[in-house]
mmCIF file of C-alpha atoms in Angstrom:
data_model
loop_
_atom_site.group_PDB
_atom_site.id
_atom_site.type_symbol
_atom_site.label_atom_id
_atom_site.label_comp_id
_atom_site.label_asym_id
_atom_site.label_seq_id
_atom_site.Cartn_x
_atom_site.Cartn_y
_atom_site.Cartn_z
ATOM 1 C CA UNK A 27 -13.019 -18.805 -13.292
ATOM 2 C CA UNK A 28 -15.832 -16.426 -11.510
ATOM 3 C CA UNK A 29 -16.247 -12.746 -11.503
ATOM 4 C CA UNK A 30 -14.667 -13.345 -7.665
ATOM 5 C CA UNK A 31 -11.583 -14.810 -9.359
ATOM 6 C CA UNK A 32 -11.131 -11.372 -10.910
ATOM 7 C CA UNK A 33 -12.056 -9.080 -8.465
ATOM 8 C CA UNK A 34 -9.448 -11.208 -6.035
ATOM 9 C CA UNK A 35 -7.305 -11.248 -9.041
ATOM 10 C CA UNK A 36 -7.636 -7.385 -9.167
ATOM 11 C CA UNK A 37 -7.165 -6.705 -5.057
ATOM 12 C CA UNK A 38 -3.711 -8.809 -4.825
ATOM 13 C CA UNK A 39 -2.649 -7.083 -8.324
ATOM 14 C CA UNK A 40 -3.310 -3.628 -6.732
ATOM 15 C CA UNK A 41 -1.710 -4.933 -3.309
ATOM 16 C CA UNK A 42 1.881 -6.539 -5.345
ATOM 17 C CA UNK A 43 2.048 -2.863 -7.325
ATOM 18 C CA UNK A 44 1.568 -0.888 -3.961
ATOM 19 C CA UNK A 45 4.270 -3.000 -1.837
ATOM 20 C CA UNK A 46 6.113 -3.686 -5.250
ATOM 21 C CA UNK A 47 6.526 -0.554 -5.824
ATOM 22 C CA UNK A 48 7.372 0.553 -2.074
ATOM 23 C CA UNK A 49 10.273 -2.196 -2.347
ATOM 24 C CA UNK A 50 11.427 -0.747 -5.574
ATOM 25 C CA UNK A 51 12.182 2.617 -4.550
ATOM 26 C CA UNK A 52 13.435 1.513 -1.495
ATOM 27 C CA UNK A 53 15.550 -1.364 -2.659
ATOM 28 C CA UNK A 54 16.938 -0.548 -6.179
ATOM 29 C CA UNK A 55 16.304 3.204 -6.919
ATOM 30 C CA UNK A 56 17.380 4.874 -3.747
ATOM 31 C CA UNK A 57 20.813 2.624 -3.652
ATOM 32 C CA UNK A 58 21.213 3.993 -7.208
ATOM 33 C CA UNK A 59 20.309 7.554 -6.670
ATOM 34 C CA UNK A 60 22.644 7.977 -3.741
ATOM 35 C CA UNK A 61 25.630 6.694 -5.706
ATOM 36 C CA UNK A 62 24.871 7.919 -9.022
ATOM 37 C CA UNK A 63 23.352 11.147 -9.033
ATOM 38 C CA UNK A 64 25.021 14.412 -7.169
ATOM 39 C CA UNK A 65 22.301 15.939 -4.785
ATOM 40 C CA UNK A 66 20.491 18.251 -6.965
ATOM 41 C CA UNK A 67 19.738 15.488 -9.309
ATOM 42 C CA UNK A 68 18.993 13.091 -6.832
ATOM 43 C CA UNK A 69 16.324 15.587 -5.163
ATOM 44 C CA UNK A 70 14.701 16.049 -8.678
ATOM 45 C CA UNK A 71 14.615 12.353 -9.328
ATOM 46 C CA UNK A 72 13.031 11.324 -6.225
ATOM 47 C CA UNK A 73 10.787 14.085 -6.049
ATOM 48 C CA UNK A 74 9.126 13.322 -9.042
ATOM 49 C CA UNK A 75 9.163 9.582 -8.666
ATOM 50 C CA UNK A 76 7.692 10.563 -4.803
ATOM 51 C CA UNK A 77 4.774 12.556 -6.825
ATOM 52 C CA UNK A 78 4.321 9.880 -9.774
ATOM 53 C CA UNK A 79 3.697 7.680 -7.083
ATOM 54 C CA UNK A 80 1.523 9.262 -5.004
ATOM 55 C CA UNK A 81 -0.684 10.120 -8.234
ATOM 56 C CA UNK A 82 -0.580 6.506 -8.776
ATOM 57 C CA UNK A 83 -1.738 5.918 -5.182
ATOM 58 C CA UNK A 84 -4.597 8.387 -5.192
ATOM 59 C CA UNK A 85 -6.223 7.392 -8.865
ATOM 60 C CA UNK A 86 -5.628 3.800 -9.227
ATOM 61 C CA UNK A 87 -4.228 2.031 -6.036
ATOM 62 C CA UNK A 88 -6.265 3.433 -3.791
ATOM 63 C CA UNK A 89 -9.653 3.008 -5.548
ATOM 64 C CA UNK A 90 -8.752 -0.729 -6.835
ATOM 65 C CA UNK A 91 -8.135 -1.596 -3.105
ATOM 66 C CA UNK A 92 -11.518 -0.345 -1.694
ATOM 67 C CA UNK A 93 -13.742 -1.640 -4.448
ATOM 68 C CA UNK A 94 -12.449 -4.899 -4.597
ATOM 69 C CA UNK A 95 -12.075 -5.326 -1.176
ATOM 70 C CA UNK A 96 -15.237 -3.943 -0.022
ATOM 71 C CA UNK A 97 -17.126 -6.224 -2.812
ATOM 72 C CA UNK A 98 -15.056 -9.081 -1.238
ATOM 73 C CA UNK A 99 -16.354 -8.453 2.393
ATOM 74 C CA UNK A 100 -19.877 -7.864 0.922
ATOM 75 C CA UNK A 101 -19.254 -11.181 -0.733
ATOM 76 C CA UNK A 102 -18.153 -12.872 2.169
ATOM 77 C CA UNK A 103 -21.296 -11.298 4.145
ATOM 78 C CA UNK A 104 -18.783 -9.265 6.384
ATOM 79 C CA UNK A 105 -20.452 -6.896 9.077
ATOM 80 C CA UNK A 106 -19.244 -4.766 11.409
ATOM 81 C CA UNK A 107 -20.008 -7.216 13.950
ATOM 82 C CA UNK A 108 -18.230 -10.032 12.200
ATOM 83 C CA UNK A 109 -15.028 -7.996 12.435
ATOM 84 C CA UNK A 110 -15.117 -8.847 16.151
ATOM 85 C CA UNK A 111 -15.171 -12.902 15.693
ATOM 86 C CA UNK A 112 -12.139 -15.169 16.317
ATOM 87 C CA UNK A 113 -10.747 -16.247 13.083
ATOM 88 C CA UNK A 114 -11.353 -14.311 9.722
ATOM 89 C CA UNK A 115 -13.517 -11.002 11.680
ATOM 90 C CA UNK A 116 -10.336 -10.121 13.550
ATOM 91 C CA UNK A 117 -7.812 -11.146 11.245
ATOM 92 C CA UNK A 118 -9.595 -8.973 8.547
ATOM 93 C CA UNK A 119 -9.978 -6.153 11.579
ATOM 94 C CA UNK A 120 -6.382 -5.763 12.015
ATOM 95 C CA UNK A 121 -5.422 -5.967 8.042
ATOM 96 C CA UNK A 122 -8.263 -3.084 7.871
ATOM 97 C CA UNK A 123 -6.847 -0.753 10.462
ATOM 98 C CA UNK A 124 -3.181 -1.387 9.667
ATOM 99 C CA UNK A 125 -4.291 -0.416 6.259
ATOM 100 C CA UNK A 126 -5.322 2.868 7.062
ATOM 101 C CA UNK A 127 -2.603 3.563 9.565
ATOM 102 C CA UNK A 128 -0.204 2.641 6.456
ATOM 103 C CA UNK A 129 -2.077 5.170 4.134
ATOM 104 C CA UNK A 130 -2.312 8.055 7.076
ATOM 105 C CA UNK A 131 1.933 7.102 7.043
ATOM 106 C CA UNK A 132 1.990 7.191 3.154
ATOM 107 C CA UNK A 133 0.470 10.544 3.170
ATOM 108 C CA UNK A 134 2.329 11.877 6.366
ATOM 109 C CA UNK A 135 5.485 10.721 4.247
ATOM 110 C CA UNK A 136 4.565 13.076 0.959
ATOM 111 C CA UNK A 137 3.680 15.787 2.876
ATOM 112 C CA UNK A 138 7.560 15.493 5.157
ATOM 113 C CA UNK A 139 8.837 15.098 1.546
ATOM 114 C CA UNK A 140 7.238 18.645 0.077
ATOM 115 C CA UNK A 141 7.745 20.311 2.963
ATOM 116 C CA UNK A 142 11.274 19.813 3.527
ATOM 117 C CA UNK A 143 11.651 17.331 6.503
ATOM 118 C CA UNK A 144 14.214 14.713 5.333
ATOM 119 C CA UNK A 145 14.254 12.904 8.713
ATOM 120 C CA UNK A 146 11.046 12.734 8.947
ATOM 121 C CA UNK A 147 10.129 11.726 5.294
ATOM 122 C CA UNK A 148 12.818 8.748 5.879
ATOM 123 C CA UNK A 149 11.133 7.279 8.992
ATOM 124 C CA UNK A 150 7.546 7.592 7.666
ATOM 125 C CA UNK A 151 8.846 5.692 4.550
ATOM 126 C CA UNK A 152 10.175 2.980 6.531
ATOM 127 C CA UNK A 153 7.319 2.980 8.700
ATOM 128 C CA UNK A 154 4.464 2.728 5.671
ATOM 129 C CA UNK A 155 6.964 0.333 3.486
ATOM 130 C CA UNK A 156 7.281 -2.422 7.087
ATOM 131 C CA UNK A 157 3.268 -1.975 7.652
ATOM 132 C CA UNK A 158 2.674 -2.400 4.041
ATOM 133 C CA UNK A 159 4.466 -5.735 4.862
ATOM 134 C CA UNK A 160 2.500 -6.395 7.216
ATOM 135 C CA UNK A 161 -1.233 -5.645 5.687
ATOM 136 C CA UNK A 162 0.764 -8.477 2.982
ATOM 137 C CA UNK A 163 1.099 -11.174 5.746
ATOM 138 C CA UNK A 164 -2.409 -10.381 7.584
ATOM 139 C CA UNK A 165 -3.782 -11.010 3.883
ATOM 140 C CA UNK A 166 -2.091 -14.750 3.803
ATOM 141 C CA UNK A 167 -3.040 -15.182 7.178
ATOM 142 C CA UNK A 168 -6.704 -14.663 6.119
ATOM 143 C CA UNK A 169 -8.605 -18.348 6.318
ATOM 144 C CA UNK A 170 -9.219 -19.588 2.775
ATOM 145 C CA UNK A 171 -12.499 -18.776 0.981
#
């Protein structure tokens, strides 16, 4: 095992608690909330789950994802010119910007969620949980190392 074991190791770990975590909530804890808890409750729960997570997202998640992924590239010898190429460049191109289109979303989705837009909050949660998904599948779809 190398140093690059862990640092993958450390990127897919950070990845499976993000998307883990999305399907979660989505999956288990909002089925529950709805049928178990009368509104007021339900608000508080998911409020503070909505907050715990987003703490989680902006001092661990976050940070794991762009260390270990920008060692990786260095690794790999990754330049912005290499993010044009057929093969691994534009595969890793389109993981990158769907990546930051699904953390614009995440954020869009706490801010809808604090500031009273229900509708809203619900589509942008959908919408960051199915690109989330897909940043997953661009990641297998990556050519092996």
């Amino acid at each position: 095992m190398t140093w690059w074991s862990v640092i993958r190791f450390l990127h897919v770990l950070g990845a499976a608690l993000w998307v883990g975590g999305q399907l979660a909530v989505s999956l288990i804890l909002l089925p529950l909330a709805r049928r178990l808890l009368d509104a007021e409750r339900r608000a508080a729960v998911l409020s503070a789950v909505g907050r715990r997570f987003g703490l989680f997202t902006v001092t661990a998640f976050l940070p794991l994802q762009l260390v270990t992924g920008v060692a990786m590239a260095a690794h790999k010898g990754v330049t912005w010119t290499s993010l044009a190429q057929p093969g691994y460049g534009r595969i890793l191109a389109a993981k990158l910007l769907l990546f930051c289109a699904v953390m614009l979303t995440a954020g869009l989705h706490g801010w809808a969620s604090g500031t009273g837009r229900p509708a809203a909050a619900r589509a942008l949660a959908t919408a960051a949980l199915v690109g989330s998904l897909g940043v997953v599948l661009l990641a297998t779809a990556l050519p092996g190392t």
